[in-house]
CSV table of N, CA, C and O in Angstrom, one decimal:
chain,number,residue,atom,x,y,z
A,1,MET,N,25.5,-30.5,-27.5
A,1,MET,CA,26.1,-29.9,-26.3
A,1,MET,C,26.5,-28.4,-26.4
A,1,MET,O,26.4,-27.7,-25.5
A,2,GLU,N,27.0,-28.2,-27.6
A,2,GLU,CA,27.4,-26.8,-27.9
A,2,GLU,C,26.3,-25.8,-27.8
A,2,GLU,O,26.4,-24.6,-27.4
A,3,GLY,N,25.2,-26.2,-28.3
A,3,GLY,CA,24.0,-25.3,-28.4
A,3,GLY,C,23.5,-25.1,-26.9
A,3,GLY,O,23.0,-24.0,-26.5
A,4,LEU,N,23.5,-26.1,-25.9
A,4,LEU,CA,23.3,-25.9,-24.6
A,4,LEU,C,24.1,-24.9,-23.9
A,4,LEU,O,23.6,-24.0,-23.1
A,5,ILE,N,25.5,-24.9,-24.1
A,5,ILE,CA,26.3,-24.1,-23.6
A,5,ILE,C,26.2,-22.5,-24.1
A,5,ILE,O,26.3,-21.6,-23.4
A,6,THR,N,25.6,-22.4,-25.4
A,6,THR,CA,25.3,-21.2,-26.0
A,6,THR,C,24.2,-20.5,-25.1
A,6,THR,O,24.0,-19.3,-25.0
A,7,PHE,N,23.1,-21.4,-24.8
A,7,PHE,CA,21.9,-20.7,-24.1
A,7,PHE,C,22.0,-20.7,-22.6
A,7,PHE,O,21.1,-20.2,-21.9
A,8,LEU,N,23.0,-21.3,-22.1
A,8,LEU,CA,23.2,-21.5,-20.6
A,8,LEU,C,23.2,-20.0,-20.0
A,8,LEU,O,22.5,-19.8,-19.0
A,9,PRO,N,23.9,-19.1,-20.5
A,9,PRO,CA,23.9,-17.7,-19.8
A,9,PRO,C,22.4,-17.1,-19.9
A,9,PRO,O,22.1,-16.4,-18.8
A,10,MET,N,21.7,-17.3,-20.9
A,10,MET,CA,20.4,-16.7,-21.0
A,10,MET,C,19.5,-17.3,-20.0
A,10,MET,O,18.8,-16.8,-19.3
A,11,ILE,N,19.6,-18.7,-19.9
A,11,ILE,CA,18.8,-19.6,-19.0
A,11,ILE,C,19.1,-19.0,-17.4
A,11,ILE,O,18.3,-18.8,-16.7
A,12,LEU,N,20.4,-18.8,-17.3
A,12,LEU,CA,20.8,-18.4,-15.8
A,12,LEU,C,20.2,-16.9,-15.6
A,12,LEU,O,19.8,-16.6,-14.4
A,13,ILE,N,20.3,-16.1,-16.5
A,13,ILE,CA,19.7,-14.7,-16.4
A,13,ILE,C,18.2,-14.7,-16.1
A,13,ILE,O,17.8,-14.0,-15.2
A,14,PHE,N,17.4,-15.6,-16.8
A,14,PHE,CA,16.0,-15.7,-16.5
A,14,PHE,C,15.7,-16.2,-15.1
A,14,PHE,O,14.9,-15.8,-14.4
A,15,VAL,N,16.7,-17.3,-14.7
A,15,VAL,CA,16.5,-17.8,-13.2
A,15,VAL,C,16.7,-16.8,-12.2
A,15,VAL,O,15.9,-16.6,-11.3
A,16,VAL,N,17.7,-15.9,-12.4
A,16,VAL,CA,18.1,-14.9,-11.6
A,16,VAL,C,16.9,-13.8,-11.6
A,16,VAL,O,16.4,-13.3,-10.4
A,17,PHE,N,16.3,-13.4,-12.7
A,17,PHE,CA,15.3,-12.4,-12.7
A,17,PHE,C,14.0,-13.1,-12.1
A,17,PHE,O,13.3,-12.3,-11.4
A,18,TYR,N,13.7,-14.3,-12.2
A,18,TYR,CA,12.7,-14.9,-11.5
A,18,TYR,C,12.8,-14.8,-10.1
A,18,TYR,O,11.9,-14.3,-9.4
A,19,PHE,N,13.9,-15.2,-9.4
A,19,PHE,CA,13.9,-15.1,-8.0
A,19,PHE,C,14.1,-13.8,-7.5
A,19,PHE,O,13.8,-13.5,-6.2
A,20,LEU,N,14.7,-12.8,-8.3
A,20,LEU,CA,14.9,-11.4,-7.6
A,20,LEU,C,13.9,-10.5,-8.0
A,20,LEU,O,13.7,-9.5,-7.2
A,21,LEU,N,13.0,-10.6,-9.1
A,21,LEU,CA,12.0,-9.7,-9.4
A,21,LEU,C,10.7,-10.3,-9.4
A,21,LEU,O,9.7,-9.8,-8.8
A,22,ILE,N,10.5,-11.4,-10.2
A,22,ILE,CA,9.1,-11.9,-10.4
A,22,ILE,C,8.6,-12.5,-9.2
A,22,ILE,O,7.4,-12.2,-8.8
A,23,ARG,N,9.2,-13.4,-8.5
A,23,ARG,CA,8.7,-14.1,-7.4
A,23,ARG,C,8.2,-13.1,-6.2
A,23,ARG,O,7.1,-13.2,-5.6
A,24,PRO,N,9.1,-12.3,-5.9
A,24,PRO,CA,8.8,-11.3,-4.7
A,24,PRO,C,7.6,-10.4,-5.1
A,24,PRO,O,6.7,-10.1,-4.3
A,25,GLN,N,7.3,-10.0,-6.3
A,25,GLN,CA,6.3,-9.1,-6.8
A,25,GLN,C,5.0,-10.0,-6.7
A,25,GLN,O,4.0,-9.4,-6.2
A,26,ASN,N,4.8,-11.2,-7.1
A,26,ASN,CA,3.8,-12.0,-7.0
A,26,ASN,C,3.4,-12.2,-5.5
A,26,ASN,O,2.2,-12.2,-5.3
A,27,LYS,N,4.4,-12.6,-4.6
A,27,LYS,CA,4.1,-12.6,-3.3
A,27,LYS,C,3.5,-11.3,-2.7
A,27,LYS,O,2.5,-11.4,-1.9
A,28,ARG,N,3.9,-10.3,-3.1
A,28,ARG,CA,3.3,-8.9,-2.7
A,28,ARG,C,2.0,-8.7,-3.1
A,28,ARG,O,1.1,-8.2,-2.4
A,29,GLN,N,1.7,-9.1,-4.4
A,29,GLN,CA,0.3,-8.9,-4.9
A,29,GLN,C,-0.6,-9.8,-4.2
A,29,GLN,O,-1.7,-9.5,-3.9
A,30,LYS,N,-0.2,-11.1,-3.8
A,30,LYS,CA,-1.0,-12.0,-3.1
A,30,LYS,C,-1.4,-11.5,-1.8
A,30,LYS,O,-2.5,-11.6,-1.3
A,31,GLN,N,-0.3,-10.9,-1.1
A,31,GLN,CA,-0.6,-10.4,0.3
A,31,GLN,C,-1.6,-9.1,0.1
A,31,GLN,O,-2.4,-8.9,1.1
A,32,VAL,N,-1.6,-8.3,-0.8
A,32,VAL,CA,-2.4,-7.1,-1.1
A,32,VAL,C,-3.9,-7.5,-1.3
A,32,VAL,O,-4.8,-7.0,-0.6
A,33,ARG,N,-4.1,-8.6,-2.2
A,33,ARG,CA,-5.3,-9.2,-2.4
A,33,ARG,C,-5.9,-9.6,-1.2
A,33,ARG,O,-7.1,-9.4,-0.9
A,34,GLN,N,-5.1,-10.5,-0.5
A,34,GLN,CA,-5.6,-11.0,0.8
A,34,GLN,C,-6.0,-9.8,1.9
A,34,GLN,O,-7.2,-9.9,2.5
A,35,MET,N,-5.3,-8.8,1.9
A,35,MET,CA,-5.6,-7.7,2.8
A,35,MET,C,-6.9,-7.0,2.3
A,35,MET,O,-7.8,-6.8,3.2
A,36,GLN,N,-7.0,-6.8,1.1
A,36,GLN,CA,-8.3,-6.2,0.6
A,36,GLN,C,-9.5,-7.0,0.8
A,36,GLN,O,-10.6,-6.7,1.0
A,37,ASN,N,-9.4,-8.3,0.7
A,37,ASN,CA,-10.4,-9.3,0.9
A,37,ASN,C,-10.9,-9.4,2.4
A,37,ASN,O,-11.9,-9.7,2.7
A,38,GLU,N,-9.8,-9.2,3.3
A,38,GLU,CA,-10.1,-9.2,4.7
A,38,GLU,C,-10.5,-7.9,5.4
A,38,GLU,O,-10.7,-7.9,6.6
A,39,LEU,N,-10.9,-6.9,4.6
A,39,LEU,CA,-11.4,-5.6,5.2
A,39,LEU,C,-12.7,-5.8,5.8
A,39,LEU,O,-13.6,-6.6,5.5
A,40,SER,N,-12.8,-5.1,7.1
A,40,SER,CA,-14.0,-5.3,7.8
A,40,SER,C,-14.3,-3.9,8.4
A,40,SER,O,-13.5,-2.9,8.3
A,41,ARG,N,-15.6,-3.7,8.7
A,41,ARG,CA,-16.2,-2.5,9.2
A,41,ARG,C,-15.4,-2.1,10.5
A,41,ARG,O,-15.0,-2.8,11.4
A,42,GLY,N,-14.9,-0.8,10.6
A,42,GLY,CA,-14.2,-0.3,11.6
A,42,GLY,C,-12.7,-0.2,11.4
A,42,GLY,O,-12.0,0.4,12.3
A,43,ASP,N,-12.1,-0.8,10.4
A,43,ASP,CA,-10.8,-0.8,10.1
A,43,ASP,C,-10.3,0.6,9.7
A,43,ASP,O,-11.1,1.3,8.9
A,44,SER,N,-9.2,1.1,10.1
A,44,SER,CA,-8.5,2.4,9.7
A,44,SER,C,-7.7,2.1,8.4
A,44,SER,O,-6.9,1.3,8.5
A,45,ILE,N,-8.0,2.8,7.4
A,45,ILE,CA,-7.2,2.4,6.2
A,45,ILE,C,-6.7,3.6,5.5
A,45,ILE,O,-6.9,4.8,5.7
A,46,VAL,N,-5.8,3.5,4.4
A,46,VAL,CA,-5.2,4.5,3.6
A,46,VAL,C,-5.5,4.0,2.2
A,46,VAL,O,-5.1,2.8,1.9
A,47,THR,N,-6.0,4.8,1.4
A,47,THR,CA,-6.2,4.5,-0.1
A,47,THR,C,-4.9,4.8,-0.8
A,47,THR,O,-4.1,5.4,-0.4
A,48,ILE,N,-5.0,4.4,-2.0
A,48,ILE,CA,-3.8,4.5,-3.0
A,48,ILE,C,-3.5,6.0,-3.2
A,48,ILE,O,-2.5,6.4,-3.6
A,49,GLY,N,-4.6,6.8,-3.2
A,49,GLY,CA,-4.6,8.4,-3.3
A,49,GLY,C,-4.1,9.0,-2.0
A,49,GLY,O,-3.9,10.2,-2.1
A,50,GLY,N,-4.0,8.3,-1.0
A,50,GLY,CA,-3.5,9.0,0.3
A,50,GLY,C,-4.6,9.3,1.2
A,50,GLY,O,-4.3,9.9,2.3
A,51,LEU,N,-5.9,9.0,0.9
A,51,LEU,CA,-7.0,9.4,1.7
A,51,LEU,C,-7.0,8.5,2.8
A,51,LEU,O,-7.0,7.2,2.9
A,52,HIS,N,-7.0,9.0,4.2
A,52,HIS,CA,-7.1,8.2,5.5
A,52,HIS,C,-8.7,8.2,5.7
A,52,HIS,O,-9.3,9.2,5.8
A,53,GLY,N,-9.1,7.1,6.2
A,53,GLY,CA,-10.4,6.9,6.6
A,53,GLY,C,-10.8,5.6,7.4
A,53,GLY,O,-9.9,4.8,7.6
A,54,VAL,N,-12.0,5.5,7.9
A,54,VAL,CA,-12.5,4.3,8.6
A,54,VAL,C,-13.5,3.7,7.8
A,54,VAL,O,-14.5,4.4,7.3
A,55,VAL,N,-13.4,2.3,7.6
A,55,VAL,CA,-14.4,1.6,6.8
A,55,VAL,C,-15.8,1.6,7.6
A,55,VAL,O,-15.9,1.2,8.7
A,56,GLN,N,-16.8,2.0,6.8
A,56,GLN,CA,-18.2,2.1,7.3
A,56,GLN,C,-19.0,0.9,6.8
A,56,GLN,O,-19.8,0.4,7.5
A,57,LYS,N,-18.6,0.5,5.5
A,57,LYS,CA,-19.5,-0.6,4.9
A,57,LYS,C,-18.6,-1.2,3.9
A,57,LYS,O,-17.8,-0.6,3.1
A,58,VAL,N,-18.8,-2.6,3.7
A,58,VAL,CA,-17.9,-3.4,2.8
A,58,VAL,C,-18.9,-4.2,1.9
A,58,VAL,O,-19.8,-4.8,2.4
A,59,ASP,N,-18.7,-4.0,0.6
A,59,ASP,CA,-19.5,-4.8,-0.3
A,59,ASP,C,-18.6,-5.6,-1.0
A,59,ASP,O,-17.4,-5.7,-0.8
A,60,ASP,N,-19.0,-6.4,-2.2
A,60,ASP,CA,-18.3,-7.2,-3.0
A,60,ASP,C,-17.2,-6.6,-3.6
A,60,ASP,O,-16.0,-6.9,-3.6
A,61,MET,N,-17.5,-5.4,-4.2
A,61,MET,CA,-16.5,-4.7,-5.0
A,61,MET,C,-16.1,-3.3,-4.5
A,61,MET,O,-15.2,-2.6,-4.8
A,62,THR,N,-16.9,-2.7,-3.5
A,62,THR,CA,-16.6,-1.5,-3.0
A,62,THR,C,-16.5,-1.3,-1.5
A,62,THR,O,-16.9,-2.4,-0.8
A,63,VAL,N,-16.0,-0.3,-1.0
A,63,VAL,CA,-15.8,0.0,0.4
A,63,VAL,C,-16.2,1.4,0.6
A,63,VAL,O,-15.9,2.4,-0.1
A,64,THR,N,-17.0,1.7,1.6
A,64,THR,CA,-17.5,3.0,2.1
A,64,THR,C,-16.6,3.5,3.2
A,64,THR,O,-16.6,2.8,4.2
A,65,LEU,N,-16.0,4.6,3.1
A,65,LEU,CA,-15.2,5.2,4.1
A,65,LEU,C,-15.7,6.4,4.7
A,65,LEU,O,-16.4,7.2,4.0
A,66,LYS,N,-15.5,6.7,6.0
A,66,LYS,CA,-15.8,7.8,6.7
A,66,LYS,C,-14.4,8.6,6.9
A,66,LYS,O,-13.6,8.1,7.5
A,67,SER,N,-14.4,9.8,6.3
A,67,SER,CA,-13.2,10.5,6.5
A,67,SER,C,-13.7,12.0,6.9
A,67,SER,O,-14.2,12.6,6.0
A,68,GLY,N,-13.5,12.4,8.1
A,68,GLY,CA,-14.0,13.7,8.5
A,68,GLY,C,-15.5,13.6,8.5
A,68,GLY,O,-16.1,12.7,9.2
A,69,ASN,N,-16.3,14.5,8.0
A,69,ASN,CA,-17.7,14.6,7.9
A,69,ASN,C,-18.2,13.8,6.5
A,69,ASN,O,-19.5,13.8,6.4
A,70,ALA,N,-17.3,13.4,5.7
A,70,ALA,CA,-17.7,12.8,4.4
A,70,ALA,C,-17.8,11.4,4.4
A,70,ALA,O,-16.9,10.7,5.1
A,71,GLN,N,-18.7,10.7,3.7
A,71,GLN,CA,-18.6,9.3,3.3
A,71,GLN,C,-18.4,9.2,1.8
A,71,GLN,O,-19.0,9.7,1.1
A,72,LEU,N,-17.4,8.5,1.7
A,72,LEU,CA,-16.8,8.2,0.2
A,72,LEU,C,-16.9,6.8,-0.1
A,72,LEU,O,-16.5,5.9,0.7
A,73,THR,N,-17.1,6.3,-1.4
A,73,THR,CA,-17.2,5.0,-1.8
A,73,THR,C,-16.1,4.9,-2.8
A,73,THR,O,-15.8,5.6,-3.8
A,74,PHE,N,-15.3,3.8,-2.5
A,74,PHE,CA,-14.1,3.3,-3.4
A,74,PHE,C,-14.2,1.9,-3.7
A,74,PHE,O,-14.9,1.2,-3.0
A,75,ASN,N,-13.5,1.6,-4.7
A,75,ASN,CA,-13.2,0.2,-5.1
A,75,ASN,C,-12.4,-0.4,-4.1
A,75,ASN,O,-11.5,0.2,-3.5
A,76,ARG,N,-12.6,-1.7,-3.9
A,76,ARG,CA,-11.7,-2.4,-2.9
A,76,ARG,C,-10.2,-2.3,-3.3
A,76,ARG,O,-9.2,-2.2,-2.6
A,77,SER,N,-10.0,-2.3,-4.6
A,77,SER,CA,-8.6,-2.2,-5.2
A,77,SER,C,-8.0,-1.0,-4.9
A,77,SER,O,-6.7,-0.9,-5.0
A,78,ALA,N,-8.7,0.0,-4.4
A,78,ALA,CA,-8.0,1.5,-4.1
A,78,ALA,C,-7.5,1.4,-2.7
A,78,ALA,O,-6.9,2.5,-2.3
A,79,VAL,N,-7.7,0.3,-2.0
A,79,VAL,CA,-7.1,0.2,-0.5
A,79,VAL,C,-5.7,-0.1,-0.7
A,79,VAL,O,-5.3,-1.1,-1.2
A,80,ALA,N,-4.7,0.8,-0.1
A,80,ALA,CA,-3.3,0.5,-0.1
A,80,ALA,C,-2.8,-0.3,1.2
A,80,ALA,O,-2.2,-1.0,1.0
A,81,GLU,N,-3.4,0.1,2.2
A,81,GLU,CA,-2.9,-0.5,3.4
A,81,GLU,C,-3.9,-0.4,4.6
A,81,GLU,O,-4.7,0.6,4.6
A,82,VAL,N,-4.0,-1.2,5.5
A,82,VAL,CA,-4.8,-1.2,6.7
A,82,VAL,C,-3.9,-0.7,7.9
A,82,VAL,O,-2.9,-1.3,8.1
A,83,THR,N,-4.1,0.5,8.4
A,83,THR,CA,-3.3,1.0,9.4
A,83,THR,C,-3.7,0.5,10.8
A,83,THR,O,-2.9,0.4,11.7
A,84,LYS,N,-5.0,0.3,11.1
A,84,LYS,CA,-5.5,-0.2,12.3
A,84,LYS,C,-6.6,-1.2,12.1
A,84,LYS,O,-7.7,-0.8,11.6
A,85,LYS,N,-6.6,-2.4,12.5
A,85,LYS,CA,-7.6,-3.4,12.5
A,85,LYS,C,-8.7,-3.0,13.6
A,85,LYS,O,-8.1,-2.8,14.7
A,86,SER,N,-9.8,-3.1,13.3
A,86,SER,CA,-10.9,-3.0,14.5
A,86,SER,C,-10.8,-4.3,15.2
A,86,SER,O,-10.7,-5.4,14.6
A,87,THR,N,-11.0,-4.2,16.5
A,87,THR,CA,-11.1,-5.4,17.4
A,87,THR,C,-12.6,-5.9,17.6
A,87,THR,O,-12.9,-7.0,17.4
A,88,THR,N,-13.5,-5.0,17.8
A,88,THR,CA,-14.8,-5.4,18.0
A,88,THR,C,-15.8,-4.2,17.5
A,88,THR,O,-15.4,-3.1,17.7
A,89,VAL,N,-16.9,-4.4,16.9
A,89,VAL,CA,-17.6,-3.6,16.3
A,89,VAL,C,-19.2,-3.8,17.0
A,89,VAL,O,-19.6,-4.9,16.9
A,90,MET,N,-19.6,-2.7,17.5
A,90,MET,CA,-21.0,-2.8,18.1
A,90,MET,C,-21.7,-1.6,17.5
A,90,MET,O,-21.4,-0.5,17.7
A,91,ASP,N,-22.9,-1.9,17.0
A,91,ASP,CA,-23.8,-0.9,16.4
A,91,ASP,C,-23.0,0.0,15.4
A,91,ASP,O,-22.4,-0.3,14.5
A,92,ASP,N,-22.9,1.4,15.9
A,92,ASP,CA,-22.3,2.3,15.1
A,92,ASP,C,-20.9,2.7,15.7
A,92,ASP,O,-20.2,3.6,15.3
A,93,GLU,N,-20.5,2.0,16.8
A,93,GLU,CA,-19.2,2.4,17.5
A,93,GLU,C,-18.3,1.4,17.3
A,93,GLU,O,-18.5,0.1,17.3
A,94,THR,N,-16.9,1.6,17.2
A,94,THR,CA,-16.0,0.8,17.2
A,94,THR,C,-15.2,0.8,18.5
A,94,THR,O,-14.9,1.8,19.0
A,95,VAL,N,-15.1,-0.3,19.1
A,95,VAL,CA,-14.4,-0.4,20.4
A,95,VAL,C,-13.0,-1.0,20.1
A,95,VAL,O,-12.9,-2.1,19.5
A,96,GLU,N,-11.9,-0.3,20.5
A,96,GLU,CA,-10.6,-0.7,20.2
A,96,GLU,C,-9.9,-1.3,21.5
A,96,GLU,O,-10.2,-1.0,22.5
């Protein structure tokens, strides 16, 4: 019984860390992975480097963006957020 009382504060600290730090971080990582897997042509996105662009092509591991007159290819993991989802894609135009 005395050994349990000795380790009780350490166990409580671990439980608090789990609910305040580890669990919310895992939920956020899951949301980011889901967002990156749901990318589609016509979505306006921001990369982790701060580049704003529109998705032109989506492959298994890469995303091709159009930003200004340039077309750039990034890994899916470089997408930080989707700022605007496309509603309908027709040929080369995006209808919002």
